[in-house]
Structure formats: structure tokens, C-alpha cells
Amino acid sequence: MQENWLELSAAFDEKQDFVLAVITETHGATYRKAGTMMLVSRDKKCTGLLSGGCLEADIALHAESVFENKVPAMLHYDLTADADLLWGLGLGCEGKIDILLQPLLAESGHCDFANMLSSVCEGKTGRYWLPIPSSAADTGTPSIVVTGAFHHEIASLIP
């Protein structure tokens, strides 16, 4: 469940480009669950947390290529390995996390993110569609955010 809608709304500027990082799936122990969002600005400032702080800098680095290519990307972090010296520091990040990086570009209306933010901050319910790139073979279905909770609605989305 997204807990920082007001923080995301305050950071969002319709004149700027962002990358929206969304947890699409988790397995095992993770700080945040599917549906949690974080905004990354061009200067790599992250608003929101997708982990306990152990992944955000790496996500911001990957966001650079999303800004450059203007194409969504999927990240997969497997933090379960015992010999994982970089991530496995006992910081609570001990599961698997899949993250969608969606470009929110001013030139294309930010994928209507501003309207979704406004609606949620006003307490309205609704749907926000996020297509997961087909390169993510294990999760390659369109998905949806409903009032801050991420849900897979596979059957109803397949044409």
C-alpha cells in the first residue's frame, strides 16, 4: 500500500521529466510490497522508498537509461543469496523484488500520472494502468494500480 501520496504529489512537477519506479512483485522478506511507488528525477533524487535504502541508489542509476531511451525497463533484484556481499547485509532486504521503471515525460503528459496523484490525494478511487514491458517474460502482462494497491488483472486485460 502506498503511504506517501502527498510526498509524491509535492515532488511532482508537470514541467519536469521523471521515472516512476513501481514494485511489481516480491518474494520473501522485503520492506515494501507490490504497488509501492517511487519517483526519480533527472538529477537522481528519489522521492519515496522501495526498500530500506539498500536499492534506491542503484534504481536511480538505472533510471538514467530510461530517461535516455524513453522506454520502460524492468529490474530484478535477488537479495536471497548467502554470499551476496553487495546487498546481503542483513538490512531486511532478503527477498526478491521486481521493479518497473516507467518514464513519465512532460512531452507525453506523464502517462496521466498527475491526474492519478490528484485523485488519490482527494480520496477518490480509480485505476492507473501500467503496462509491464514484454522483456519481463515472467510477468509480461499489463497491470493496474487501484487506490494505491497493485493488482494483476491478467484475464480481463488480455485482448
PDB file of C-alpha atoms in Angstrom:
ATOM      1  CA  MET A   1       0.000   0.000   0.000  1.00  0.00           C
ATOM      2  CA  GLN A   2       1.323   3.407  -0.946  1.00  0.00           C
ATOM      3  CA  GLU A   3       1.679   5.567   2.164  1.00  0.00           C
ATOM      4  CA  ASN A   4       3.364   8.641   0.736  1.00  0.00           C
ATOM      5  CA  TRP A   5       0.920  10.035  -1.837  1.00  0.00           C
ATOM      6  CA  LEU A   6       1.282  13.586  -0.501  1.00  0.00           C
ATOM      7  CA  GLU A   7       5.088  13.325  -0.656  1.00  0.00           C
ATOM      8  CA  LEU A   8       4.934  12.113  -4.267  1.00  0.00           C
ATOM      9  CA  SER A   9       2.442  14.838  -5.132  1.00  0.00           C
ATOM     10  CA  ALA A  10       4.640  17.555  -3.592  1.00  0.00           C
ATOM     11  CA  ALA A  11       7.711  16.338  -5.515  1.00  0.00           C
ATOM     12  CA  PHE A  12       5.890  16.017  -8.842  1.00  0.00           C
ATOM     13  CA  ASP A  13       6.364  18.940 -11.247  1.00  0.00           C
ATOM     14  CA  GLU A  14       4.447  18.809 -14.533  1.00  0.00           C
ATOM     15  CA  LYS A  15       7.272  20.679 -16.294  1.00  0.00           C
ATOM     16  CA  GLN A  16       9.877  18.056 -15.382  1.00  0.00           C
ATOM     17  CA  ASP A  17      10.531  14.504 -16.545  1.00  0.00           C
ATOM     18  CA  PHE A  18      10.561  11.651 -14.025  1.00  0.00           C
ATOM     19  CA  VAL A  19      10.948   7.918 -13.899  1.00  0.00           C
ATOM     20  CA  LEU A  20       8.271   6.155 -11.885  1.00  0.00           C
ATOM     21  CA  ALA A  21       9.679   3.092 -10.131  1.00  0.00           C
ATOM     22  CA  VAL A  22       6.969   0.620  -9.092  1.00  0.00           C
ATOM     23  CA  ILE A  23       7.399  -2.675  -7.295  1.00  0.00           C
ATOM     24  CA  THR A  24       5.516  -5.177  -9.427  1.00  0.00           C
ATOM     25  CA  GLU A  25       6.228  -8.351  -7.472  1.00  0.00           C
ATOM     26  CA  THR A  26       8.005  -9.502  -4.327  1.00  0.00           C
ATOM     27  CA  HIS A  27       9.004 -12.861  -2.863  1.00  0.00           C
ATOM     28  CA  GLY A  28      10.326 -13.335   0.642  1.00  0.00           C
ATOM     29  CA  ALA A  29      11.268 -10.586   3.079  1.00  0.00           C
ATOM     30  CA  THR A  30      11.101  -7.081   1.603  1.00  0.00           C
ATOM     31  CA  TYR A  31      10.477  -3.685   3.186  1.00  0.00           C
ATOM     32  CA  ARG A  32       7.818  -2.717   0.648  1.00  0.00           C
ATOM     33  CA  LYS A  33       5.285  -4.752  -1.268  1.00  0.00           C
ATOM     34  CA  ALA A  34       3.894  -4.738  -4.804  1.00  0.00           C
ATOM     35  CA  GLY A  35       2.355  -1.422  -5.815  1.00  0.00           C
ATOM     36  CA  THR A  36       4.749   0.797  -3.869  1.00  0.00           C
ATOM     37  CA  MET A  37       5.974   3.729  -5.969  1.00  0.00           C
ATOM     38  CA  MET A  38       8.999   5.998  -6.024  1.00  0.00           C
ATOM     39  CA  LEU A  39       9.721   8.996  -8.261  1.00  0.00           C
ATOM     40  CA  VAL A  40      13.230   9.522  -9.638  1.00  0.00           C
ATOM     41  CA  SER A  41      14.138  12.932 -11.063  1.00  0.00           C
ATOM     42  CA  ARG A  42      16.740  13.586 -13.754  1.00  0.00           C
ATOM     43  CA  ASP A  43      19.206  14.636 -11.047  1.00  0.00           C
ATOM     44  CA  LYS A  44      18.697  11.181  -9.403  1.00  0.00           C
ATOM     45  CA  LYS A  45      16.688  12.486  -6.461  1.00  0.00           C
ATOM     46  CA  CYS A  46      14.408   9.747  -5.174  1.00  0.00           C
ATOM     47  CA  THR A  47      11.064  10.531  -3.570  1.00  0.00           C
ATOM     48  CA  GLY A  48       9.721   7.539  -1.698  1.00  0.00           C
ATOM     49  CA  LEU A  49      11.408   4.281  -0.745  1.00  0.00           C
ATOM     50  CA  LEU A  50      11.155   0.883  -2.388  1.00  0.00           C
ATOM     51  CA  SER A  51      13.466  -0.783   0.114  1.00  0.00           C
ATOM     52  CA  GLY A  52      15.074   0.103   3.398  1.00  0.00           C
ATOM     53  CA  GLY A  53      17.533   2.250   1.483  1.00  0.00           C
ATOM     54  CA  CYS A  54      19.626  -0.556   0.001  1.00  0.00           C
ATOM     55  CA  LEU A  55      18.301  -0.335  -3.595  1.00  0.00           C
ATOM     56  CA  GLU A  56      17.391   3.297  -4.232  1.00  0.00           C
ATOM     57  CA  ALA A  57      20.799   4.481  -5.483  1.00  0.00           C
ATOM     58  CA  ASP A  58      21.020   1.576  -7.938  1.00  0.00           C
ATOM     59  CA  ILE A  59      17.456   2.203  -9.136  1.00  0.00           C
ATOM     60  CA  ALA A  60      18.356   5.865  -9.734  1.00  0.00           C
ATOM     61  CA  LEU A  61      21.356   4.766 -11.837  1.00  0.00           C
ATOM     62  CA  HIS A  62      19.128   2.506 -13.953  1.00  0.00           C
ATOM     63  CA  ALA A  63      16.662   5.377 -14.335  1.00  0.00           C
ATOM     64  CA  GLU A  64      19.316   7.247 -16.350  1.00  0.00           C
ATOM     65  CA  SER A  65      18.931   4.829 -19.268  1.00  0.00           C
ATOM     66  CA  VAL A  66      15.126   5.085 -19.051  1.00  0.00           C
ATOM     67  CA  PHE A  67      15.416   8.880 -19.324  1.00  0.00           C
ATOM     68  CA  GLU A  68      17.810   8.493 -22.258  1.00  0.00           C
ATOM     69  CA  ASN A  69      15.876   5.823 -24.177  1.00  0.00           C
ATOM     70  CA  LYS A  70      12.355   6.929 -23.161  1.00  0.00           C
ATOM     71  CA  VAL A  71      11.405   3.254 -22.865  1.00  0.00           C
ATOM     72  CA  PRO A  72      10.211   1.377 -19.749  1.00  0.00           C
ATOM     73  CA  ALA A  73      12.542  -1.173 -18.171  1.00  0.00           C
ATOM     74  CA  MET A  74      12.275  -3.964 -15.632  1.00  0.00           C
ATOM     75  CA  LEU A  75      14.740  -4.558 -12.811  1.00  0.00           C
ATOM     76  CA  HIS A  76      15.029  -7.767 -10.831  1.00  0.00           C
ATOM     77  CA  TYR A  77      16.853  -7.904  -7.517  1.00  0.00           C
ATOM     78  CA  ASP A  78      17.522 -11.264  -5.887  1.00  0.00           C
ATOM     79  CA  LEU A  79      18.752 -10.493  -2.393  1.00  0.00           C
ATOM     80  CA  THR A  80      18.450 -14.033  -1.046  1.00  0.00           C
ATOM     81  CA  ALA A  81      21.966 -15.319  -1.824  1.00  0.00           C
ATOM     82  CA  ASP A  82      24.047 -16.070   1.285  1.00  0.00           C
ATOM     83  CA  ALA A  83      27.253 -14.955  -0.422  1.00  0.00           C
ATOM     84  CA  ASP A  84      25.771 -11.692  -1.668  1.00  0.00           C
ATOM     85  CA  LEU A  85      28.339  -9.208  -0.385  1.00  0.00           C
ATOM     86  CA  LEU A  86      26.841  -6.129  -2.008  1.00  0.00           C
ATOM     87  CA  TRP A  87      23.198  -6.416  -0.973  1.00  0.00           C
ATOM     88  CA  GLY A  88      23.005  -9.155   1.664  1.00  0.00           C
ATOM     89  CA  LEU A  89      23.997  -7.055   4.641  1.00  0.00           C
ATOM     90  CA  GLY A  90      21.200  -8.128   6.961  1.00  0.00           C
ATOM     91  CA  LEU A  91      19.323  -4.906   6.314  1.00  0.00           C
ATOM     92  CA  GLY A  92      15.916  -6.501   5.818  1.00  0.00           C
ATOM     93  CA  CYS A  93      16.347  -6.730   2.050  1.00  0.00           C
ATOM     94  CA  GLU A  94      16.418 -10.508   1.911  1.00  0.00           C
ATOM     95  CA  GLY A  95      13.820 -11.277  -0.736  1.00  0.00           C
ATOM     96  CA  LYS A  96      13.298 -10.925  -4.456  1.00  0.00           C
ATOM     97  CA  ILE A  97      11.936  -7.693  -5.906  1.00  0.00           C
ATOM     98  CA  ASP A  98      10.793  -6.879  -9.456  1.00  0.00           C
ATOM     99  CA  ILE A  99      10.599  -3.170 -10.280  1.00  0.00           C
ATOM    100  CA  LEU A 100       9.109  -1.428 -13.305  1.00  0.00           C
ATOM    101  CA  LEU A 101      10.830   1.793 -14.387  1.00  0.00           C
ATOM    102  CA  GLN A 102       8.251   3.825 -16.328  1.00  0.00           C
ATOM    103  CA  PRO A 103       9.284   7.104 -17.980  1.00  0.00           C
ATOM    104  CA  LEU A 104       6.964   9.978 -17.055  1.00  0.00           C
ATOM    105  CA  LEU A 105       7.814  12.541 -19.711  1.00  0.00           C
ATOM    106  CA  ALA A 106       6.392  16.065 -19.818  1.00  0.00           C
ATOM    107  CA  GLU A 107       6.153  15.865 -23.620  1.00  0.00           C
ATOM    108  CA  SER A 108       3.739  12.931 -23.379  1.00  0.00           C
ATOM    109  CA  GLY A 109       1.644  14.079 -20.425  1.00  0.00           C
ATOM    110  CA  HIS A 110       3.468  11.980 -17.815  1.00  0.00           C
ATOM    111  CA  CYS A 111       1.275   8.959 -18.630  1.00  0.00           C
ATOM    112  CA  ASP A 112      -1.553  10.795 -16.833  1.00  0.00           C
ATOM    113  CA  PHE A 113       0.290  10.374 -13.518  1.00  0.00           C
ATOM    114  CA  ALA A 114      -0.692  13.877 -12.316  1.00  0.00           C
ATOM    115  CA  ASN A 115      -4.402  13.087 -12.604  1.00  0.00           C
ATOM    116  CA  MET A 116      -3.950   9.830 -10.723  1.00  0.00           C
ATOM    117  CA  LEU A 117      -1.999  11.587  -7.956  1.00  0.00           C
ATOM    118  CA  SER A 118      -4.614  14.309  -7.684  1.00  0.00           C
ATOM    119  CA  SER A 119      -7.457  11.805  -7.482  1.00  0.00           C
ATOM    120  CA  VAL A 120      -5.748   9.704  -4.822  1.00  0.00           C
ATOM    121  CA  CYS A 121      -4.838  12.758  -2.721  1.00  0.00           C
ATOM    122  CA  GLU A 122      -8.513  13.803  -2.882  1.00  0.00           C
ATOM    123  CA  GLY A 123      -9.557  10.375  -1.622  1.00  0.00           C
ATOM    124  CA  LYS A 124     -11.069   9.212  -4.894  1.00  0.00           C
ATOM    125  CA  THR A 125     -10.804   5.668  -6.155  1.00  0.00           C
ATOM    126  CA  GLY A 126      -9.720   4.772  -9.645  1.00  0.00           C
ATOM    127  CA  ARG A 127      -7.374   2.814 -11.828  1.00  0.00           C
ATOM    128  CA  TYR A 128      -3.944   3.579 -13.170  1.00  0.00           C
ATOM    129  CA  TRP A 129      -2.714   1.238 -15.898  1.00  0.00           C
ATOM    130  CA  LEU A 130       0.955   0.351 -16.093  1.00  0.00           C
ATOM    131  CA  PRO A 131       1.961  -1.954 -18.939  1.00  0.00           C
ATOM    132  CA  ILE A 132       4.831  -4.208 -17.949  1.00  0.00           C
ATOM    133  CA  PRO A 133       7.411  -4.464 -20.761  1.00  0.00           C
ATOM    134  CA  SER A 134       7.324  -7.718 -22.716  1.00  0.00           C
ATOM    135  CA  SER A 135      11.025  -8.213 -21.943  1.00  0.00           C
ATOM    136  CA  ALA A 136       9.904  -9.310 -18.485  1.00  0.00           C
ATOM    137  CA  ALA A 137       8.952 -12.798 -19.613  1.00  0.00           C
ATOM    138  CA  ASP A 138       7.867 -13.991 -16.182  1.00  0.00           C
ATOM    139  CA  THR A 139       5.449 -11.083 -15.560  1.00  0.00           C
ATOM    140  CA  GLY A 140       4.769  -9.789 -19.068  1.00  0.00           C
ATOM    141  CA  THR A 141       1.148  -8.808 -18.576  1.00  0.00           C
ATOM    142  CA  PRO A 142      -0.431  -5.395 -18.256  1.00  0.00           C
ATOM    143  CA  SER A 143      -1.070  -4.463 -14.664  1.00  0.00           C
ATOM    144  CA  ILE A 144      -3.010  -1.896 -12.727  1.00  0.00           C
ATOM    145  CA  VAL A 145      -2.768   0.262  -9.628  1.00  0.00           C
ATOM    146  CA  VAL A 146      -6.058   0.653  -7.782  1.00  0.00           C
ATOM    147  CA  THR A 147      -6.148   3.236  -4.973  1.00  0.00           C
ATOM    148  CA  GLY A 148      -2.548   2.510  -4.150  1.00  0.00           C
ATOM    149  CA  ALA A 149      -2.693  -1.279  -4.154  1.00  0.00           C
ATOM    150  CA  PHE A 150      -1.106  -3.155  -7.038  1.00  0.00           C
ATOM    151  CA  HIS A 151      -3.233  -5.865  -8.607  1.00  0.00           C
ATOM    152  CA  HIS A 152      -2.646  -8.216 -11.524  1.00  0.00           C
ATOM    153  CA  GLU A 153      -5.797  -8.462 -13.616  1.00  0.00           C
ATOM    154  CA  ILE A 154      -4.493 -10.814 -16.252  1.00  0.00           C
ATOM    155  CA  ALA A 155      -7.714 -12.354 -17.538  1.00  0.00           C
ATOM    156  CA  SER A 156      -9.556  -9.080 -18.003  1.00  0.00           C
ATOM    157  CA  LEU A 157      -6.655  -7.382 -19.784  1.00  0.00           C
ATOM    158  CA  ILE A 158      -5.806  -9.944 -22.429  1.00  0.00           C
ATOM    159  CA  PRO A 159      -7.495  -8.951 -25.725  1.00  0.00           C
TER     160      PRO A 159
END
